[in-house]
Amino acid sequence: MSEQISIIVPSYNEQESLPYLYRALQKEAEEFRKLDVEFEIIFVDDGSKDNTLKLIKELAERDSRVHYLSFSRNFGKEAAIYAGLKNCSGDYAVLMDADLQDPPEYLMEMYLAIRDEGYDSVATRRVTRKGEPAIRSFFARCFYRLMKRISDTDMVDGARDYRLMKRSMVDAILSLPEYNRFTKGIFGWVGFRTKWIEYENVERVAGETKWSFWGLFRYSLEGIIAFSTFPLALASWMGVLLCIVAAAAIVFIVVRAALFGDPTAGWPSLACIIIFIGGVQLLCIGVLGQYVSKTYLETKRRPLYICRETNIEAKQKKDD
Ligand code: UDP
Ligand code: MG
């Protein structure tokens, strides 16, 4: 019996790159057909404001392997990935960006690694960050180094979301019900045998990146809060440290007063200490607040996305 690979493409304002992607996928599909493997392409339109949806619909009309889901607004790539995985029906699923930064040429190598070498998933990482602003690469490296220290979950520097996985891993990922989804962490958390393929960074074929520097910065904080509780512990450790410092200072002051008397002086240093401790306290409350706010969002149990239209009828109904 033939096998099926679901290709999930989150697309947000990608009208320029989609035609290139579709052409490249068609070429790959021919190769795969020789192995009796069929493609299913699921475009997840993440509330695009350009002609992305129109383009996808045209493709779907011509090609029955093309499926789509269109969100009611922009819910973010994480939500698009979730929606794609939830609505795919293949024996395998692969996540792929619309801009050809995840070269479809690697699909065959990835598939063969799972079929012949016994892996559950094949992931990719880029070994260079060519074409990216230097400051962005620098902070990305810092982020991964930090995560390695403060989180138990494996996160690989340069890892892309481009990944082929077996059904069992897809189901595992879907079984994590969290609202704040940081997919890179979730992949590591669910485990499974993963092979890594490395390649040089490819620049996007058309259109422009959706990530601003601050967008990425906020996303990295999300990752830290979702996959590490170390910042919470940090407050306690700082508290312990400050208690020790305070105890030492008390001993010092008592001894000094006993030996030399107690002339009243030193209010500027006192002011500095109060401001410093106040700052540390506010910082710790802020950290706590971040975790509380995430918990708040989790408890609301809002859906991760709202679908405006789709041509994946059967599946949608089954889920409801
Ligand atoms: N994307 C999305 N929703 C968003 C932002 C991005 O679905 O809110 C998609 C986008 O269309 C692309 C992929 O996520 O297919 C990666 O985005 P992009 O290429 O802008 O990110 P970069 O490669 O620069 O990190
Ligand atoms: Mg890109």
Short mmCIF file of C-alpha atoms and ligand atoms in Angstrom, two decimals:
data_model
loop_
_atom_site.label_atom_id
_atom_site.label_comp_id
_atom_site.label_asym_id
_atom_site.label_seq_id
_atom_site.Cartn_x
_atom_site.Cartn_y
_atom_site.Cartn_z
CA MET A 1 0.00 0.00 0.00
CA SER A 2 1.27 3.43 -0.77
CA GLU A 3 2.39 5.75 1.97
CA GLN A 4 1.52 9.40 2.36
CA ILE A 5 3.57 12.37 3.50
CA SER A 6 1.72 15.48 4.67
CA ILE A 7 3.63 18.66 3.95
CA ILE A 8 2.53 21.45 6.24
CA VAL A 9 3.29 24.98 5.11
CA PRO A 10 2.48 27.89 7.45
CA SER A 11 2.00 30.88 5.18
CA TYR A 12 1.61 34.48 6.16
CA ASN A 13 1.70 36.99 3.29
CA GLU A 14 3.64 34.65 1.05
CA GLN A 15 2.09 35.41 -2.33
CA GLU A 16 5.56 35.91 -3.88
CA SER A 17 7.14 32.70 -2.68
CA LEU A 18 4.26 30.20 -2.89
CA PRO A 19 4.53 29.61 -6.66
CA TYR A 20 8.23 28.76 -6.28
CA LEU A 21 7.50 26.43 -3.41
CA TYR A 22 4.70 24.65 -5.22
CA ARG A 23 6.88 24.10 -8.27
CA ALA A 24 9.73 22.72 -6.15
CA LEU A 25 7.32 20.39 -4.33
CA GLN A 26 5.87 19.11 -7.56
CA LYS A 27 9.35 18.15 -8.68
CA GLU A 28 9.94 16.25 -5.48
CA ALA A 29 6.53 14.58 -5.72
CA GLU A 30 7.61 12.96 -9.00
CA GLU A 31 10.64 11.41 -7.32
CA PHE A 32 8.55 10.16 -4.43
CA ARG A 33 5.95 8.65 -6.73
CA LYS A 34 8.63 6.24 -7.93
CA LEU A 35 8.80 4.92 -4.34
CA ASP A 36 5.01 4.71 -4.18
CA VAL A 37 4.82 7.64 -1.76
CA GLU A 38 2.20 10.33 -2.24
CA PHE A 39 2.28 13.94 -1.07
CA GLU A 40 -0.48 15.88 0.61
CA ILE A 41 0.21 19.60 0.87
CA ILE A 42 -1.54 21.51 3.63
CA PHE A 43 -1.25 25.27 3.35
CA VAL A 44 -2.14 27.03 6.58
CA ASP A 45 -3.00 30.59 5.73
CA ASP A 46 -2.25 32.49 8.92
CA GLY A 47 -4.61 35.40 8.27
CA SER A 48 -2.64 36.77 5.31
CA LYS A 49 -3.52 40.23 4.08
CA ASP A 50 -2.32 39.73 0.52
CA ASN A 51 -3.41 37.24 -2.15
CA THR A 52 -1.98 34.19 -0.43
CA LEU A 53 -5.35 32.56 0.18
CA LYS A 54 -6.56 33.23 -3.36
CA LEU A 55 -3.40 31.64 -4.71
CA ILE A 56 -3.75 28.61 -2.46
CA LYS A 57 -7.37 28.15 -3.53
CA GLU A 58 -6.37 28.21 -7.16
CA LEU A 59 -3.77 25.55 -6.50
CA ALA A 60 -6.31 23.46 -4.59
CA GLU A 61 -8.75 23.64 -7.48
CA ARG A 62 -6.17 22.34 -9.93
CA ASP A 63 -4.51 19.80 -7.67
CA SER A 64 -6.48 17.50 -5.38
CA ARG A 65 -3.42 16.91 -3.19
CA VAL A 66 -3.51 20.53 -2.05
CA HIS A 67 -5.49 21.22 1.10
CA TYR A 68 -5.80 24.43 2.99
CA LEU A 69 -6.95 25.99 6.22
CA SER A 70 -7.42 29.70 6.55
CA PHE A 71 -7.38 31.44 9.93
CA SER A 72 -9.77 34.22 10.87
CA ARG A 73 -6.77 36.42 11.72
CA ASN A 74 -3.01 36.15 12.22
CA PHE A 75 -2.49 33.64 15.05
CA GLY A 76 1.25 33.15 14.57
CA LYS A 77 3.42 30.41 13.14
CA GLU A 78 3.11 28.21 16.22
CA ALA A 79 -0.67 28.09 15.87
CA ALA A 80 -0.32 27.41 12.14
CA ILE A 81 2.02 24.48 12.83
CA TYR A 82 -0.44 23.07 15.36
CA ALA A 83 -3.38 23.43 13.00
CA GLY A 84 -1.45 21.73 10.20
CA LEU A 85 -0.40 18.80 12.35
CA LYS A 86 -3.90 18.41 13.70
CA ASN A 87 -5.48 18.32 10.27
CA CYS A 88 -2.97 16.22 8.39
CA SER A 89 -3.68 12.60 7.62
CA GLY A 90 -0.35 11.30 6.30
CA ASP A 91 1.78 8.49 7.72
CA TYR A 92 4.45 11.14 7.97
CA ALA A 93 4.29 14.89 8.44
CA VAL A 94 6.82 17.50 7.50
CA LEU A 95 6.87 21.17 8.49
CA MET A 96 8.19 23.49 5.84
CA ASP A 97 8.44 27.26 5.52
CA ALA A 98 6.84 28.83 2.48
CA ASP A 99 9.97 30.76 1.48
CA LEU A 100 12.14 27.80 0.36
CA GLN A 101 14.53 28.36 3.28
CA ASP A 102 13.72 24.71 4.01
CA PRO A 103 14.93 23.18 0.73
CA PRO A 104 12.57 20.44 -0.50
CA GLU A 105 15.60 18.67 -2.03
CA TYR A 106 16.34 17.23 1.40
CA LEU A 107 12.98 15.50 1.67
CA MET A 108 14.19 12.30 0.03
CA GLU A 109 17.20 12.02 2.30
CA MET A 110 14.97 12.64 5.30
CA TYR A 111 12.41 10.07 4.23
CA LEU A 112 15.02 7.40 3.56
CA ALA A 113 16.59 7.96 6.99
CA ILE A 114 13.27 7.15 8.62
CA ARG A 115 12.41 4.27 6.34
CA ASP A 116 15.79 2.56 6.23
CA GLU A 117 17.70 3.68 9.32
CA GLY A 118 14.98 3.34 11.92
CA TYR A 119 14.68 6.95 13.03
CA ASP A 120 11.37 8.45 14.15
CA SER A 121 12.13 11.90 12.89
CA VAL A 122 14.69 13.77 10.85
CA ALA A 123 15.37 17.35 11.80
CA THR A 124 17.48 20.00 10.15
CA ARG A 125 19.81 22.65 11.42
CA ARG A 126 21.60 25.37 9.59
CA VAL A 127 25.28 25.56 10.36
CA THR A 128 25.71 29.11 9.09
CA ARG A 129 23.58 32.16 9.53
CA LYS A 130 24.71 33.80 6.33
CA GLY A 131 22.52 36.66 5.19
CA GLU A 132 21.24 37.38 8.68
CA PRO A 133 22.03 40.55 10.66
CA ALA A 134 25.09 39.92 12.89
CA ILE A 135 23.38 41.17 16.01
CA ARG A 136 20.50 38.73 15.50
CA SER A 137 22.92 35.78 15.16
CA PHE A 138 24.74 36.91 18.30
CA PHE A 139 21.59 36.98 20.41
CA ALA A 140 20.37 33.71 18.94
CA ARG A 141 23.62 32.04 20.05
CA CYS A 142 23.31 33.56 23.53
CA PHE A 143 19.75 32.26 23.76
CA TYR A 144 20.72 28.67 22.95
CA ARG A 145 23.68 28.76 25.33
CA LEU A 146 21.42 30.03 28.11
CA MET A 147 18.74 27.46 27.38
CA LYS A 148 21.28 24.65 27.57
CA ARG A 149 22.04 25.70 31.14
CA ILE A 150 18.61 26.44 32.51
CA SER A 151 16.38 23.90 30.78
CA ASP A 152 16.30 20.10 30.78
CA THR A 153 14.85 20.13 27.30
CA ASP A 154 17.19 19.65 24.42
CA MET A 155 17.36 22.66 22.11
CA VAL A 156 19.78 22.67 19.24
CA ASP A 157 21.42 25.87 18.02
CA GLY A 158 20.39 26.68 14.47
CA ALA A 159 17.62 24.09 14.49
CA ARG A 160 14.87 24.88 12.04
CA ASP A 161 11.28 23.79 12.27
CA TYR A 162 11.87 21.85 9.03
CA ARG A 163 11.38 18.31 10.19
CA LEU A 164 9.95 15.04 8.93
CA MET A 165 8.32 12.86 11.53
CA LYS A 166 6.37 9.69 11.90
CA ARG A 167 2.73 9.65 12.85
CA SER A 168 3.60 8.53 16.39
CA MET A 169 5.64 11.68 16.97
CA VAL A 170 2.92 13.88 15.47
CA ASP A 171 0.42 12.38 17.89
CA ALA A 172 2.81 12.94 20.78
CA ILE A 173 3.20 16.61 19.84
CA LEU A 174 -0.56 17.04 19.56
CA SER A 175 -1.04 15.44 22.96
CA LEU A 176 0.66 18.45 24.60
CA PRO A 177 -2.30 20.71 25.21
CA GLU A 178 -0.45 23.89 26.15
CA TYR A 179 -1.56 27.24 24.89
CA ASN A 180 1.86 28.91 24.91
CA ARG A 181 3.50 26.72 22.32
CA PHE A 182 7.22 26.90 21.73
CA THR A 183 7.58 24.23 19.08
CA LYS A 184 11.37 24.00 19.17
CA GLY A 185 11.13 23.03 22.83
CA ILE A 186 8.20 20.69 22.28
CA PHE A 187 10.16 18.70 19.68
CA GLY A 188 12.95 18.17 22.19
CA TRP A 189 10.57 17.42 25.01
CA VAL A 190 8.67 14.60 23.29
CA GLY A 191 11.97 12.87 22.56
CA PHE A 192 12.05 10.05 19.93
CA ARG A 193 15.05 9.05 17.86
CA THR A 194 16.00 12.03 15.76
CA LYS A 195 18.57 12.32 13.03
CA TRP A 196 20.03 15.75 12.32
CA ILE A 197 20.82 16.94 8.84
CA GLU A 198 22.95 20.03 8.47
CA TYR A 199 22.98 22.58 5.71
CA GLU A 200 24.11 26.08 4.99
CA ASN A 201 21.60 28.85 5.47
CA VAL A 202 19.51 29.55 2.40
CA GLU A 203 18.05 33.00 1.93
CA ARG A 204 14.33 33.33 1.32
CA VAL A 205 13.34 33.11 -2.33
CA ALA A 206 10.96 36.10 -2.36
CA GLY A 207 9.02 38.37 -0.05
CA GLU A 208 10.42 39.36 3.32
CA THR A 209 10.88 37.96 6.80
CA LYS A 210 8.01 38.33 9.27
CA TRP A 211 10.33 38.57 12.26
CA SER A 212 11.50 41.82 13.73
CA PHE A 213 14.31 41.85 16.27
CA TRP A 214 11.88 42.56 19.12
CA GLY A 215 9.52 39.91 17.85
CA LEU A 216 12.32 37.38 18.13
CA PHE A 217 13.33 38.71 21.54
CA ARG A 218 9.81 38.25 22.89
CA TYR A 219 9.67 34.81 21.31
CA SER A 220 12.88 33.81 23.10
CA LEU A 221 11.43 34.93 26.44
CA GLU A 222 8.42 32.78 25.66
CA GLY A 223 10.76 29.86 25.13
CA ILE A 224 12.52 30.43 28.43
CA ILE A 225 9.29 30.72 30.39
CA ALA A 226 7.73 27.72 28.67
CA PHE A 227 10.68 25.40 29.16
CA SER A 228 12.48 26.49 32.30
CA THR A 229 11.50 27.44 35.83
CA PHE A 230 15.02 28.60 36.59
CA PRO A 231 14.10 32.33 36.62
CA LEU A 232 11.67 31.55 39.45
CA ALA A 233 14.40 29.86 41.46
CA LEU A 234 16.69 32.81 40.74
CA ALA A 235 14.59 35.01 43.05
CA SER A 236 15.05 32.61 45.97
CA TRP A 237 18.79 32.34 45.37
CA MET A 238 19.15 36.11 45.26
CA GLY A 239 17.15 36.29 48.48
CA VAL A 240 19.49 33.81 50.17
CA LEU A 241 22.54 35.71 48.96
CA LEU A 242 21.20 39.05 50.18
CA CYS A 243 20.35 37.55 53.60
CA ILE A 244 23.94 36.37 53.96
CA VAL A 245 25.27 39.79 52.94
CA ALA A 246 22.89 41.47 55.40
CA ALA A 247 23.94 39.16 58.26
CA ALA A 248 27.61 39.90 57.60
CA ALA A 249 26.85 43.63 57.49
CA ILE A 250 25.01 43.49 60.84
CA VAL A 251 27.96 41.75 62.51
CA PHE A 252 30.30 44.32 61.01
CA ILE A 253 28.21 47.27 62.20
CA VAL A 254 27.71 45.87 65.74
CA VAL A 255 31.43 45.21 66.15
CA ARG A 256 32.34 48.61 64.75
CA ALA A 257 29.85 50.38 67.06
CA ALA A 258 31.23 48.47 70.06
CA LEU A 259 34.81 49.43 69.23
CA PHE A 260 34.47 52.97 67.90
CA GLY A 261 31.04 54.20 69.08
CA ASP A 262 28.18 55.05 66.68
CA PRO A 263 28.52 58.41 64.94
CA THR A 264 25.47 58.81 62.65
CA ALA A 265 26.64 59.05 59.06
CA GLY A 266 26.39 57.30 55.74
CA TRP A 267 22.84 58.04 54.56
CA PRO A 268 23.87 58.08 50.88
CA SER A 269 25.11 54.50 51.10
CA LEU A 270 21.89 53.55 52.88
CA ALA A 271 19.82 55.12 50.11
CA CYS A 272 21.79 53.14 47.52
CA ILE A 273 21.21 49.90 49.38
CA ILE A 274 17.47 50.55 49.66
CA ILE A 275 17.18 51.38 45.97
CA PHE A 276 19.19 48.31 45.03
CA ILE A 277 17.12 45.94 47.14
CA GLY A 278 13.92 47.59 45.90
CA GLY A 279 15.08 47.01 42.33
CA VAL A 280 15.86 43.35 42.96
CA GLN A 281 12.44 42.88 44.55
CA LEU A 282 10.61 44.47 41.64
CA LEU A 283 12.60 42.38 39.18
CA CYS A 284 11.68 39.20 41.02
CA ILE A 285 8.02 40.17 41.21
CA GLY A 286 8.18 40.88 37.48
CA VAL A 287 9.58 37.41 36.78
CA LEU A 288 6.87 35.91 38.94
CA GLY A 289 4.31 38.01 37.07
CA GLN A 290 5.49 36.55 33.74
CA TYR A 291 4.84 33.02 34.92
CA VAL A 292 1.52 33.97 36.49
CA SER A 293 0.37 35.65 33.28
CA LYS A 294 1.26 32.57 31.24
CA THR A 295 -0.64 30.42 33.70
CA TYR A 296 -3.57 32.81 33.38
CA LEU A 297 -3.60 32.41 29.61
CA GLU A 298 -3.38 28.62 29.96
CA THR A 299 -6.35 28.47 32.31
CA LYS A 300 -8.56 30.36 29.87
CA ARG A 301 -8.37 27.34 27.54
CA ARG A 302 -8.87 29.43 24.46
CA PRO A 303 -8.52 27.64 21.13
CA LEU A 304 -5.12 28.04 19.52
CA TYR A 305 -6.64 29.19 16.27
CA ILE A 306 -9.97 29.90 14.64
CA CYS A 307 -10.53 28.52 11.19
CA ARG A 308 -12.38 30.73 8.74
CA GLU A 309 -12.48 28.34 5.83
CA THR A 310 -10.92 25.08 4.76
CA ASN A 311 -11.29 22.27 2.26
CA ILE A 312 -10.46 19.59 4.84
CA GLU A 313 -14.10 18.94 5.68
CA ALA A 314 -14.09 15.38 6.90
CA LYS A 315 -11.31 15.85 9.39
CA GLN A 316 -12.74 19.05 10.80
CA LYS A 317 -16.06 17.33 11.45
CA LYS A 318 -14.45 14.36 13.12
CA ASP A 319 -12.65 16.63 15.57
CA ASP A 320 -15.72 18.57 16.59
N1 UDP B 1 4.65 32.63 9.35
C1 UDP B 1 3.34 32.40 9.78
N2 UDP B 1 2.77 33.28 10.64
C2 UDP B 1 3.42 34.39 11.14
C3 UDP B 1 4.76 34.58 10.72
C4 UDP B 1 5.34 33.68 9.83
O1 UDP B 1 2.72 31.43 9.37
O2 UDP B 1 2.84 35.13 11.92
C5 UDP B 1 5.28 31.69 8.39
C6 UDP B 1 5.85 32.34 7.15
O3 UDP B 1 4.86 32.51 6.15
C7 UDP B 1 6.93 31.37 6.75
C8 UDP B 1 7.42 30.83 8.07
O4 UDP B 1 6.40 31.11 9.02
O5 UDP B 1 6.43 30.31 5.97
C9 UDP B 1 8.73 31.46 8.50
O6 UDP B 1 8.62 32.87 8.49
P1 UDP B 1 9.82 33.80 8.01
O7 UDP B 1 10.43 33.26 6.77
O8 UDP B 1 9.29 35.19 7.96
O9 UDP B 1 10.82 33.67 9.22
P2 UDP B 1 12.43 33.52 9.13
O10 UDP B 1 12.70 32.42 8.15
O11 UDP B 1 12.92 34.83 8.69
O12 UDP B 1 12.82 33.16 10.53
MG MG B 2 12.12 32.37 6.29
#
